[in-house]
Amino acid sequence: MYFRKKQVVIEAVKFEDTPESITAISNLNIDSVVAVSYLEQRPSKIRISTLEGEMIAQLGDYIIKGVHGELYPCKPDIFDETYEECNEPNVMNFGKAIEQLKQGNKVARKGWNGKGMWLVLMPRLYLEAGKANARTIKHIGKDTPLDCQPYIVMWTAEQKWQPGWLASQADMLAEDWQVVGD
């Protein structure tokens, strides 16, 4: 079996030989930073209390604040392979927005002008022959099952359901997609 890491925005600080780095690490969660080894106010290691026990972060490592507020160290090569910088914590590209739709979330462009506009993926709907509403049976017949494939629908600024939404090139290239609440 294969697994892909879910999109999660994390907070992290690179542990460097600077007062700013130490201050930023301390601001992540002061209770988890057990001790700092100071040599003339220059730390070389930090002991961190993690969910797996105490771990050591060395200069150059990243200190990551997890989804439940826990801290843990991460080597720079693993960090670089796993994470990418984002300017805003809750925005994404179109590909990631589609992944969110597939997970059942509503998404919207941050830059959309209409208030309350969002998209959702309607899942496949299968109804046995004769079980569809009269409007649909009129077109497919009462002896035909209704097999409606998934599609994206928009809730418009006019509070109307607009099935069959299609992305423009601007939408596909945008980096301001975000998950919106229920």
Tab-separated table of N, CA and C in Angstrom:
chain	number	residue	atom	x	y	z
A	1	MET	N	0.839	-1.177	0.000
A	1	MET	CA	0.000	0.000	0.000
A	1	MET	C	0.886	1.244	0.000
A	2	TYR	N	0.382	2.307	-0.583
A	2	TYR	CA	1.083	3.582	-0.618
A	2	TYR	C	0.258	4.621	0.121
A	3	PHE	N	0.929	5.585	0.687
A	3	PHE	CA	0.252	6.665	1.387
A	3	PHE	C	0.895	7.983	1.013
A	4	ARG	N	0.100	9.044	0.970
A	4	ARG	CA	0.587	10.388	0.711
A	4	ARG	C	0.288	11.235	1.934
A	5	LYS	N	1.220	12.064	2.310
A	5	LYS	CA	1.025	12.937	3.451
A	5	LYS	C	-0.062	13.950	3.124
A	6	LYS	N	-1.036	14.097	4.021
A	6	LYS	CA	-2.086	15.085	3.840
A	6	LYS	C	-1.493	16.477	3.915
A	7	GLN	N	-2.117	17.397	3.214
A	7	GLN	CA	-1.627	18.771	3.266
A	7	GLN	C	-1.898	19.359	4.646
A	8	VAL	N	-0.829	19.728	5.298
A	8	VAL	CA	-0.908	20.355	6.604
A	8	VAL	C	0.096	21.496	6.615
A	9	VAL	N	-0.324	22.631	7.078
A	9	VAL	CA	0.589	23.760	7.204
A	9	VAL	C	1.150	23.723	8.619
A	10	ILE	N	2.482	23.719	8.705
A	10	ILE	CA	3.138	23.665	10.005
A	10	ILE	C	3.928	24.946	10.238
A	11	GLU	N	4.241	25.181	11.491
A	11	GLU	CA	5.103	26.298	11.848
A	11	GLU	C	6.464	25.692	12.187
A	12	ALA	N	7.541	26.267	11.674
A	12	ALA	CA	8.876	25.733	11.942
A	12	ALA	C	9.889	26.864	12.009
A	13	VAL	N	10.960	26.613	12.761
A	13	VAL	CA	12.054	27.564	12.900
A	13	VAL	C	13.348	26.795	12.716
A	14	LYS	N	14.246	27.333	11.905
A	14	LYS	CA	15.560	26.713	11.766
A	14	LYS	C	16.409	27.108	12.969
A	15	PHE	N	17.002	26.097	13.617
A	15	PHE	CA	17.849	26.314	14.784
A	15	PHE	C	19.215	26.790	14.298
A	16	GLU	N	19.465	28.081	14.516
A	16	GLU	CA	20.715	28.686	14.080
A	16	GLU	C	21.394	29.359	15.263
A	17	ASP	N	22.627	29.741	15.054
A	17	ASP	CA	23.437	30.362	16.084
A	17	ASP	C	23.153	31.865	16.144
A	18	THR	N	21.861	32.201	16.365
A	18	THR	CA	21.481	33.611	16.461
A	18	THR	C	20.476	33.782	17.596
A	19	PRO	N	20.486	34.918	18.249
A	19	PRO	CA	19.478	35.164	19.292
A	19	PRO	C	18.055	35.122	18.736
A	20	GLU	N	17.878	35.572	17.478
A	20	GLU	CA	16.533	35.571	16.869
A	20	GLU	C	15.990	34.147	16.740
A	21	SER	N	16.852	33.221	16.355
A	21	SER	CA	16.443	31.824	16.205
A	21	SER	C	16.018	31.248	17.551
A	22	ILE	N	16.807	31.494	18.591
A	22	ILE	CA	16.481	30.974	19.920
A	22	ILE	C	15.183	31.575	20.430
A	23	THR	N	14.997	32.857	20.221
A	23	THR	CA	13.750	33.513	20.635
A	23	THR	C	12.568	32.916	19.896
A	24	ALA	N	12.709	32.712	18.581
A	24	ALA	CA	11.617	32.137	17.783
A	24	ALA	C	11.290	30.723	18.233
A	25	ILE	N	12.306	29.927	18.541
A	25	ILE	CA	12.075	28.562	19.034
A	25	ILE	C	11.357	28.607	20.373
A	26	SER	N	11.793	29.469	21.248
A	26	SER	CA	11.141	29.594	22.556
A	26	SER	C	9.690	30.017	22.414
A	27	ASN	N	9.406	30.843	21.430
A	27	ASN	CA	8.032	31.308	21.220
A	27	ASN	C	7.123	30.223	20.664
A	28	LEU	N	7.692	29.156	20.092
A	28	LEU	CA	6.857	28.061	19.583
A	28	LEU	C	6.084	27.408	20.722
A	29	ASN	N	6.792	27.071	21.789
A	29	ASN	CA	6.139	26.447	22.944
A	29	ASN	C	7.169	26.336	24.048
A	30	ILE	N	7.234	27.302	24.901
A	30	ILE	CA	8.284	27.378	25.912
A	30	ILE	C	8.283	26.167	26.832
A	31	ASP	N	7.118	25.545	27.071
A	31	ASP	CA	7.052	24.407	27.979
A	31	ASP	C	7.755	23.168	27.424
A	32	SER	N	7.866	23.054	26.099
A	32	SER	CA	8.486	21.875	25.510
A	32	SER	C	9.999	21.978	25.398
A	33	VAL	N	10.527	23.180	25.475
A	33	VAL	CA	11.976	23.344	25.396
A	33	VAL	C	12.515	23.102	26.806
A	34	VAL	N	13.089	21.928	27.001
A	34	VAL	CA	13.492	21.498	28.337
A	34	VAL	C	14.718	22.246	28.815
A	35	ALA	N	15.734	22.305	27.969
A	35	ALA	CA	16.971	22.965	28.391
A	35	ALA	C	17.731	23.419	27.173
A	36	VAL	N	18.449	24.491	27.311
A	36	VAL	CA	19.298	24.990	26.243
A	36	VAL	C	20.717	24.991	26.775
A	37	SER	N	21.646	24.356	26.037
A	37	SER	CA	23.050	24.346	26.450
A	37	SER	C	23.697	25.618	25.947
A	38	TYR	N	23.976	26.528	26.836
A	38	TYR	CA	24.552	27.811	26.444
A	38	TYR	C	26.074	27.777	26.633
A	39	LEU	N	26.770	28.201	25.628
A	39	LEU	CA	28.203	28.470	25.728
A	39	LEU	C	28.356	29.932	25.380
A	40	GLU	N	28.499	30.741	26.388
A	40	GLU	CA	28.563	32.187	26.188
A	40	GLU	C	27.335	32.686	25.417
A	41	GLN	N	26.175	32.252	25.864
A	41	GLN	CA	24.890	32.624	25.260
A	41	GLN	C	24.726	32.099	23.840
A	42	ARG	N	25.482	31.060	23.466
A	42	ARG	CA	25.384	30.490	22.113
A	42	ARG	C	25.053	29.010	22.244
A	43	PRO	N	23.815	28.636	22.058
A	43	PRO	CA	23.436	27.234	22.219
A	43	PRO	C	23.944	26.377	21.049
A	44	SER	N	24.308	25.141	21.349
A	44	SER	CA	24.704	24.209	20.298
A	44	SER	C	23.701	23.070	20.175
A	45	LYS	N	22.927	22.837	21.225
A	45	LYS	CA	21.915	21.775	21.234
A	45	LYS	C	20.715	22.253	22.045
A	46	ILE	N	19.562	21.730	21.685
A	46	ILE	CA	18.355	21.994	22.471
A	46	ILE	C	17.697	20.647	22.730
A	47	ARG	N	17.355	20.408	23.967
A	47	ARG	CA	16.583	19.212	24.308
A	47	ARG	C	15.108	19.583	24.261
A	48	ILE	N	14.328	18.761	23.562
A	48	ILE	CA	12.904	19.051	23.390
A	48	ILE	C	12.096	17.866	23.901
A	49	SER	N	11.091	18.142	24.688
A	49	SER	CA	10.166	17.122	25.149
A	49	SER	C	9.135	16.903	24.045
A	50	THR	N	9.131	15.697	23.450
A	50	THR	CA	8.214	15.384	22.353
A	50	THR	C	7.237	14.300	22.795
A	51	LEU	N	6.298	13.974	21.931
A	51	LEU	CA	5.345	12.903	22.231
A	51	LEU	C	6.048	11.551	22.338
A	52	GLU	N	7.217	11.419	21.686
A	52	GLU	CA	7.986	10.180	21.719
A	52	GLU	C	9.061	10.195	22.803
A	53	GLY	N	9.118	11.224	23.602
A	53	GLY	CA	10.151	11.355	24.621
A	53	GLY	C	11.059	12.532	24.298
A	54	GLU	N	12.160	12.622	25.022
A	54	GLU	CA	13.073	13.738	24.833
A	54	GLU	C	13.934	13.515	23.593
A	55	MET	N	14.065	14.566	22.765
A	55	MET	CA	14.883	14.511	21.559
A	55	MET	C	15.823	15.703	21.559
A	56	ILE	N	16.918	15.567	20.824
A	56	ILE	CA	17.928	16.623	20.743
A	56	ILE	C	17.881	17.257	19.358
A	57	ALA	N	17.845	18.579	19.324
A	57	ALA	CA	17.985	19.331	18.074
A	57	ALA	C	19.360	19.969	18.084
A	58	GLN	N	20.052	19.865	16.947
A	58	GLN	CA	21.374	20.462	16.823
A	58	GLN	C	21.297	21.647	15.872
A	59	LEU	N	22.344	22.466	15.893
A	59	LEU	CA	22.391	23.602	14.972
A	59	LEU	C	22.125	23.130	13.553
A	60	GLY	N	21.277	23.861	12.834
A	60	GLY	CA	20.925	23.514	11.460
A	60	GLY	C	19.632	22.732	11.352
A	61	ASP	N	19.211	22.075	12.439
A	61	ASP	CA	17.938	21.340	12.425
A	61	ASP	C	16.779	22.331	12.450
A	62	TYR	N	15.626	21.855	12.032
A	62	TYR	CA	14.395	22.633	12.145
A	62	TYR	C	13.631	22.156	13.369
A	63	ILE	N	13.008	23.071	14.053
A	63	ILE	CA	12.102	22.748	15.149
A	63	ILE	C	10.699	22.966	14.592
A	64	ILE	N	9.921	21.904	14.550
A	64	ILE	CA	8.595	21.932	13.938
A	64	ILE	C	7.528	21.889	15.026
A	65	LYS	N	6.527	22.742	14.846
A	65	LYS	CA	5.354	22.705	15.714
A	65	LYS	C	4.289	21.920	14.970
A	66	GLY	N	3.897	20.763	15.516
A	66	GLY	CA	2.946	19.874	14.855
A	66	GLY	C	1.515	20.352	14.925
A	67	VAL	N	0.621	19.546	14.350
A	67	VAL	CA	-0.786	19.934	14.237
A	67	VAL	C	-1.494	20.021	15.592
A	68	HIS	N	-0.933	19.381	16.618
A	68	HIS	CA	-1.532	19.448	17.954
A	68	HIS	C	-0.701	20.305	18.906
A	69	GLY	N	0.203	21.133	18.337
A	69	GLY	CA	1.007	22.024	19.144
A	69	GLY	C	2.280	21.404	19.690
A	70	GLU	N	2.510	20.133	19.400
A	70	GLU	CA	3.714	19.459	19.887
A	70	GLU	C	4.938	19.901	19.083
A	71	LEU	N	6.105	19.860	19.705
A	71	LEU	CA	7.349	20.232	19.030
A	71	LEU	C	8.185	18.992	18.776
A	72	TYR	N	8.935	19.027	17.692
A	72	TYR	CA	9.908	17.968	17.423
A	72	TYR	C	10.949	18.486	16.439
A	73	PRO	N	12.180	17.943	16.532
A	73	PRO	CA	13.242	18.373	15.623
A	73	PRO	C	13.178	17.607	14.306
A	74	CYS	N	13.735	18.218	13.261
A	74	CYS	CA	13.777	17.592	11.942
A	74	CYS	C	15.082	17.992	11.256
A	75	LYS	N	15.792	17.011	10.708
A	75	LYS	CA	17.041	17.288	9.999
A	75	LYS	C	16.740	18.112	8.747
A	76	PRO	N	17.652	19.016	8.352
A	76	PRO	CA	17.381	19.923	7.227
A	76	PRO	C	17.119	19.220	5.899
A	77	ASP	N	17.810	18.110	5.609
A	77	ASP	CA	17.578	17.424	4.329
A	77	ASP	C	16.177	16.816	4.269
A	78	ILE	N	15.718	16.249	5.376
A	78	ILE	CA	14.364	15.684	5.425
A	78	ILE	C	13.335	16.809	5.369
A	79	PHE	N	13.602	17.896	6.069
A	79	PHE	CA	12.693	19.044	6.050
A	79	PHE	C	12.533	19.568	4.618
A	80	ASP	N	13.644	19.740	3.911
A	80	ASP	CA	13.613	20.269	2.538
A	80	ASP	C	12.861	19.347	1.579
A	81	GLU	N	12.928	18.033	1.798
A	81	GLU	CA	12.211	17.084	0.942
A	81	GLU	C	10.727	17.010	1.269
A	82	THR	N	10.371	17.359	2.495
A	82	THR	CA	9.000	17.181	2.966
A	82	THR	C	8.162	18.442	2.905
A	83	TYR	N	8.782	19.603	3.107
A	83	TYR	CA	8.028	20.845	3.233
A	83	TYR	C	8.441	21.859	2.181
A	84	GLU	N	7.516	22.722	1.833
A	84	GLU	CA	7.807	23.874	0.978
A	84	GLU	C	7.255	25.111	1.665
A	85	GLU	N	7.921	26.220	1.475
A	85	GLU	CA	7.503	27.456	2.123
A	85	GLU	C	6.212	27.965	1.499
A	86	CYS	N	5.337	28.475	2.331
A	86	CYS	CA	4.122	29.111	1.826
A	86	CYS	C	4.017	30.480	2.507
A	87	ASN	N	3.636	31.471	1.736
A	87	ASN	CA	3.566	32.832	2.261
A	87	ASN	C	2.395	33.017	3.219
A	88	GLU	N	1.305	32.343	2.923
A	88	GLU	CA	0.142	32.415	3.794
A	88	GLU	C	-0.199	31.001	4.220
A	89	PRO	N	-0.490	30.781	5.481
A	89	PRO	CA	-0.656	29.420	5.968
A	89	PRO	C	-1.856	28.662	5.422
A	90	ASN	N	-2.887	29.323	4.970
A	90	ASN	CA	-4.106	28.609	4.589
A	90	ASN	C	-4.467	28.727	3.119
A	91	VAL	N	-3.495	29.010	2.248
A	91	VAL	CA	-3.792	29.082	0.822
A	91	VAL	C	-3.028	27.996	0.080
A	92	MET	N	-3.535	27.637	-1.104
A	92	MET	CA	-2.946	26.541	-1.864
A	92	MET	C	-3.145	26.756	-3.356
A	93	ASN	N	-2.528	25.901	-4.157
A	93	ASN	CA	-2.710	25.957	-5.598
A	93	ASN	C	-3.941	25.131	-5.992
A	94	PHE	N	-4.263	25.127	-7.279
A	94	PHE	CA	-5.482	24.472	-7.764
A	94	PHE	C	-5.440	22.957	-7.552
A	95	GLY	N	-4.263	22.362	-7.770
A	95	GLY	CA	-4.145	20.912	-7.570
A	95	GLY	C	-4.473	20.513	-6.146
A	96	LYS	N	-3.986	21.297	-5.186
A	96	LYS	CA	-4.269	20.997	-3.788
A	96	LYS	C	-5.727	21.305	-3.448
A	97	ALA	N	-6.302	22.295	-4.137
A	97	ALA	CA	-7.725	22.593	-3.929
A	97	ALA	C	-8.581	21.412	-4.395
A	98	ILE	N	-8.200	20.802	-5.506
A	98	ILE	CA	-8.940	19.624	-5.992
A	98	ILE	C	-8.813	18.476	-4.999
A	99	GLU	N	-7.619	18.287	-4.430
A	99	GLU	CA	-7.446	17.258	-3.403
A	99	GLU	C	-8.389	17.513	-2.231
A	100	GLN	N	-8.534	18.774	-1.846
A	100	GLN	CA	-9.444	19.119	-0.749
A	100	GLN	C	-10.900	18.830	-1.130
A	101	LEU	N	-11.260	19.118	-2.389
A	101	LEU	CA	-12.613	18.786	-2.857
A	101	LEU	C	-12.863	17.282	-2.743
A	102	LYS	N	-11.881	16.491	-3.145
A	102	LYS	CA	-12.024	15.025	-3.092
A	102	LYS	C	-12.153	14.520	-1.664
A	103	GLN	N	-11.646	15.284	-0.703
A	103	GLN	CA	-11.765	14.910	0.708
A	103	GLN	C	-13.082	15.395	1.318
A	104	GLY	N	-13.918	16.043	0.495
A	104	GLY	CA	-15.228	16.483	0.970
A	104	GLY	C	-15.276	17.902	1.494
A	105	ASN	N	-14.205	18.664	1.280
A	105	ASN	CA	-14.174	20.040	1.767
A	105	ASN	C	-14.679	21.026	0.721
A	106	LYS	N	-15.134	22.175	1.190
A	106	LYS	CA	-15.498	23.293	0.312
A	106	LYS	C	-14.249	24.127	0.086
A	107	VAL	N	-14.068	24.627	-1.141
A	107	VAL	CA	-12.927	25.494	-1.432
A	107	VAL	C	-13.408	26.744	-2.150
A	108	ALA	N	-12.594	27.793	-2.073
A	108	ALA	CA	-12.902	29.053	-2.749
A	108	ALA	C	-11.594	29.772	-3.037
A	109	ARG	N	-11.628	30.655	-4.006
A	109	ARG	CA	-10.496	31.539	-4.262
A	109	ARG	C	-10.556	32.688	-3.278
A	110	LYS	N	-9.433	33.017	-2.698
A	110	LYS	CA	-9.381	34.158	-1.790
A	110	LYS	C	-9.728	35.443	-2.534
A	111	GLY	N	-9.357	35.503	-3.806
A	111	GLY	CA	-9.573	36.698	-4.597
A	111	GLY	C	-10.946	36.798	-5.261
A	112	TRP	N	-11.844	35.835	-5.055
A	112	TRP	CA	-13.167	35.931	-5.662
A	112	TRP	C	-13.912	37.129	-5.095
A	113	ASN	N	-14.597	37.821	-5.987
A	113	ASN	CA	-15.303	39.030	-5.578
A	113	ASN	C	-16.605	38.744	-4.841
A	114	GLY	N	-17.299	37.703	-5.249
A	114	GLY	CA	-18.595	37.410	-4.649
A	114	GLY	C	-18.488	36.907	-3.231
A	115	LYS	N	-19.356	37.384	-2.385
A	115	LYS	CA	-19.357	36.932	-0.999
A	115	LYS	C	-20.067	35.593	-0.905
A	116	GLY	N	-19.462	34.708	-0.152
A	116	GLY	CA	-20.086	33.413	0.088
A	116	GLY	C	-19.974	32.431	-1.058
A	117	MET	N	-19.146	32.704	-2.074
A	117	MET	CA	-18.983	31.780	-3.197
A	117	MET	C	-18.029	30.661	-2.788
A	118	TRP	N	-18.355	29.425	-3.176
A	118	TRP	CA	-17.480	28.301	-2.913
A	118	TRP	C	-17.804	27.163	-3.865
A	119	LEU	N	-16.910	26.184	-3.902
A	119	LEU	CA	-17.088	24.988	-4.723
A	119	LEU	C	-17.149	23.769	-3.817
A	120	VAL	N	-17.827	22.751	-4.304
A	120	VAL	CA	-17.846	21.462	-3.617
A	120	VAL	C	-17.939	20.374	-4.687
A	121	LEU	N	-17.387	19.217	-4.393
A	121	LEU	CA	-17.475	18.083	-5.309
A	121	LEU	C	-18.683	17.251	-4.935
A	122	MET	N	-19.616	17.131	-5.870
A	122	MET	CA	-20.781	16.281	-5.642
A	122	MET	C	-20.386	14.849	-5.990
A	123	PRO	N	-20.575	13.923	-5.082
A	123	PRO	CA	-20.159	12.542	-5.332
A	123	PRO	C	-21.084	11.832	-6.321
A	124	ARG	N	-20.627	10.693	-6.779
A	124	ARG	CA	-21.439	9.862	-7.681
A	124	ARG	C	-22.761	9.540	-6.999
A	125	LEU	N	-23.823	9.549	-7.796
A	125	LEU	CA	-25.159	9.209	-7.316
A	125	LEU	C	-25.725	8.127	-8.222
A	126	TYR	N	-26.114	7.009	-7.637
A	126	TYR	CA	-26.708	5.926	-8.421
A	126	TYR	C	-28.082	5.620	-7.841
A	127	LEU	N	-29.086	5.676	-8.698
A	127	LEU	CA	-30.458	5.338	-8.298
A	127	LEU	C	-30.982	4.249	-9.215
A	128	GLU	N	-31.634	3.269	-8.631
A	128	GLU	CA	-32.238	2.184	-9.420
A	128	GLU	C	-33.279	2.759	-10.377
A	129	ALA	N	-33.587	1.997	-11.421
A	129	ALA	CA	-34.588	2.417	-12.409
A	129	ALA	C	-35.884	2.801	-11.694
A	130	GLY	N	-36.454	3.928	-12.105
A	130	GLY	CA	-37.711	4.405	-11.541
A	130	GLY	C	-37.572	5.157	-10.230
A	131	LYS	N	-36.380	5.263	-9.672
A	131	LYS	CA	-36.179	5.924	-8.375
A	131	LYS	C	-35.825	7.403	-8.515
A	132	ALA	N	-35.479	7.855	-9.714
A	132	ALA	CA	-35.132	9.270	-9.925
A	132	ALA	C	-36.403	10.113	-9.867
A	133	ASN	N	-36.227	11.436	-9.771
A	133	ASN	CA	-37.403	12.303	-9.749
A	133	ASN	C	-38.035	12.375	-11.142
A	134	ALA	N	-39.252	12.856	-11.207
A	134	ALA	CA	-40.011	12.885	-12.468
A	134	ALA	C	-39.293	13.701	-13.537
A	135	ARG	N	-38.658	14.781	-13.155
A	135	ARG	CA	-37.941	15.623	-14.108
A	135	ARG	C	-36.851	14.829	-14.821
A	136	THR	N	-36.125	13.993	-14.082
A	136	THR	CA	-35.053	13.187	-14.680
A	136	THR	C	-35.629	12.015	-15.476
A	137	ILE	N	-36.632	11.347	-14.936
A	137	ILE	CA	-37.253	10.204	-15.636
A	137	ILE	C	-37.794	10.628	-16.989
A	138	LYS	N	-38.278	11.865	-17.091
A	138	LYS	CA	-38.787	12.389	-18.365
A	138	LYS	C	-37.720	12.288	-19.458
A	139	HIS	N	-36.440	12.446	-19.080
A	139	HIS	CA	-35.361	12.439	-20.070
A	139	HIS	C	-34.704	11.081	-20.259
A	140	ILE	N	-34.595	10.277	-19.186
A	140	ILE	CA	-33.881	9.005	-19.329
A	140	ILE	C	-34.823	7.804	-19.385
A	141	GLY	N	-36.090	8.007	-19.044
A	141	GLY	CA	-37.057	6.917	-19.038
A	141	GLY	C	-37.125	6.252	-17.672
A	142	LYS	N	-38.280	5.663	-17.387
A	142	LYS	CA	-38.476	5.060	-16.056
A	142	LYS	C	-37.753	3.738	-15.881
A	143	ASP	N	-37.313	3.112	-16.997
A	143	ASP	CA	-36.639	1.820	-16.908
A	143	ASP	C	-35.115	1.936	-16.900
A	144	THR	N	-34.620	3.155	-16.863
A	144	THR	CA	-33.169	3.383	-16.875
A	144	THR	C	-32.707	3.852	-15.497
A	145	PRO	N	-31.695	3.172	-14.944
A	145	PRO	CA	-31.163	3.678	-13.676
A	145	PRO	C	-30.439	5.008	-13.896
A	146	LEU	N	-30.415	5.811	-12.876
A	146	LEU	CA	-29.696	7.085	-12.941
A	146	LEU	C	-28.300	6.858	-12.375
A	147	ASP	N	-27.289	7.047	-13.202
A	147	ASP	CA	-25.901	6.906	-12.778
A	147	ASP	C	-25.217	8.247	-13.022
A	148	CYS	N	-25.293	9.115	-12.023
A	148	CYS	CA	-24.736	10.472	-12.128
A	148	CYS	C	-23.301	10.448	-11.608
A	149	GLN	N	-22.355	10.792	-12.468
A	149	GLN	CA	-20.942	10.805	-12.117
A	149	GLN	C	-20.607	12.056	-11.290
A	150	PRO	N	-19.477	12.026	-10.561
A	150	PRO	CA	-19.103	13.187	-9.749
A	150	PRO	C	-18.925	14.441	-10.604
A	151	TYR	N	-19.228	15.590	-10.006
A	151	TYR	CA	-19.046	16.868	-10.694
A	151	TYR	C	-18.850	17.964	-9.656
A	152	ILE	N	-18.241	19.052	-10.123
A	152	ILE	CA	-17.999	20.198	-9.240
A	152	ILE	C	-19.151	21.175	-9.391
A	153	VAL	N	-19.637	21.660	-8.270
A	153	VAL	CA	-20.731	22.612	-8.260
A	153	VAL	C	-20.287	23.872	-7.510
A	154	MET	N	-20.806	25.008	-7.932
A	154	MET	CA	-20.501	26.279	-7.269
A	154	MET	C	-21.744	26.792	-6.557
A	155	TRP	N	-21.537	27.295	-5.339
A	155	TRP	CA	-22.553	28.075	-4.644
A	155	TRP	C	-22.222	29.517	-4.973
A	156	THR	N	-23.114	30.195	-5.669
A	156	THR	CA	-22.827	31.520	-6.215
A	156	THR	C	-23.083	32.636	-5.200
A	157	ALA	N	-22.650	33.834	-5.553
A	157	ALA	CA	-22.886	35.010	-4.711
A	157	ALA	C	-24.381	35.314	-4.613
A	158	GLU	N	-25.147	34.866	-5.623
A	158	GLU	CA	-26.600	35.061	-5.616
A	158	GLU	C	-27.310	33.952	-4.858
A	159	GLN	N	-26.520	33.095	-4.178
A	159	GLN	CA	-27.025	31.947	-3.421
A	159	GLN	C	-27.813	30.993	-4.299
A	160	LYS	N	-27.190	30.670	-5.450
A	160	LYS	CA	-27.769	29.688	-6.371
A	160	LYS	C	-26.774	28.564	-6.583
A	161	TRP	N	-27.294	27.381	-6.778
A	161	TRP	CA	-26.511	26.179	-7.030
A	161	TRP	C	-26.188	26.140	-8.516
A	162	GLN	N	-24.908	26.178	-8.879
A	162	GLN	CA	-24.498	26.176	-10.289
A	162	GLN	C	-23.698	24.912	-10.576
A	163	PRO	N	-24.377	23.844	-11.077
A	163	PRO	CA	-23.643	22.616	-11.390
A	163	PRO	C	-22.764	22.796	-12.626
A	164	GLY	N	-21.751	21.948	-12.724
A	164	GLY	CA	-20.912	21.952	-13.911
A	164	GLY	C	-19.928	23.097	-13.960
A	165	TRP	N	-19.470	23.590	-12.833
A	165	TRP	CA	-18.501	24.683	-12.809
A	165	TRP	C	-17.225	24.250	-13.516
A	166	LEU	N	-16.660	25.124	-14.309
A	166	LEU	CA	-15.385	24.870	-14.983
A	166	LEU	C	-14.381	25.941	-14.587
A	167	ALA	N	-13.152	25.513	-14.367
A	167	ALA	CA	-12.096	26.433	-13.970
A	167	ALA	C	-11.579	27.199	-15.181
A	168	SER	N	-11.355	28.486	-15.006
A	168	SER	CA	-10.676	29.283	-16.030
A	168	SER	C	-9.172	29.049	-15.895
A	169	GLN	N	-8.404	29.525	-16.860
A	169	GLN	CA	-6.952	29.411	-16.741
A	169	GLN	C	-6.461	30.183	-15.513
A	170	ALA	N	-7.073	31.322	-15.246
A	170	ALA	CA	-6.682	32.100	-14.065
A	170	ALA	C	-6.927	31.289	-12.788
A	171	ASP	N	-8.061	30.578	-12.729
A	171	ASP	CA	-8.356	29.735	-11.569
A	171	ASP	C	-7.329	28.615	-11.436
A	172	MET	N	-6.972	27.976	-12.544
A	172	MET	CA	-6.033	26.853	-12.509
A	172	MET	C	-4.626	27.280	-12.113
A	173	LEU	N	-4.246	28.511	-12.438
A	173	LEU	CA	-2.894	28.983	-12.135
A	173	LEU	C	-2.812	29.745	-10.815
A	174	ALA	N	-3.944	29.996	-10.211
A	174	ALA	CA	-3.987	30.793	-8.973
A	174	ALA	C	-3.363	30.047	-7.802
A	175	GLU	N	-2.803	30.798	-6.896
A	175	GLU	CA	-2.189	30.264	-5.664
A	175	GLU	C	-2.945	30.762	-4.432
A	176	ASP	N	-4.217	31.166	-4.620
A	176	ASP	CA	-4.976	31.726	-3.491
A	176	ASP	C	-6.203	30.896	-3.138
A	177	TRP	N	-6.163	29.589	-3.421
A	177	TRP	CA	-7.264	28.710	-3.029
A	177	TRP	C	-7.201	28.449	-1.543
A	178	GLN	N	-8.361	28.320	-0.926
A	178	GLN	CA	-8.412	28.020	0.503
A	178	GLN	C	-9.623	27.175	0.828
A	179	VAL	N	-9.528	26.404	1.878
A	179	VAL	CA	-10.673	25.633	2.369
A	179	VAL	C	-11.553	26.601	3.134
A	180	VAL	N	-12.866	26.523	2.903
A	180	VAL	CA	-13.806	27.393	3.605
A	180	VAL	C	-14.686	26.548	4.518
A	181	GLY	N	-15.191	27.168	5.582
A	181	GLY	CA	-15.986	26.461	6.585
A	181	GLY	C	-17.353	26.060	6.095
A	182	ASP	N	-18.001	25.287	6.954
A	182	ASP	CA	-19.351	24.788	6.636
A	182	ASP	C	-20.391	25.855	6.768
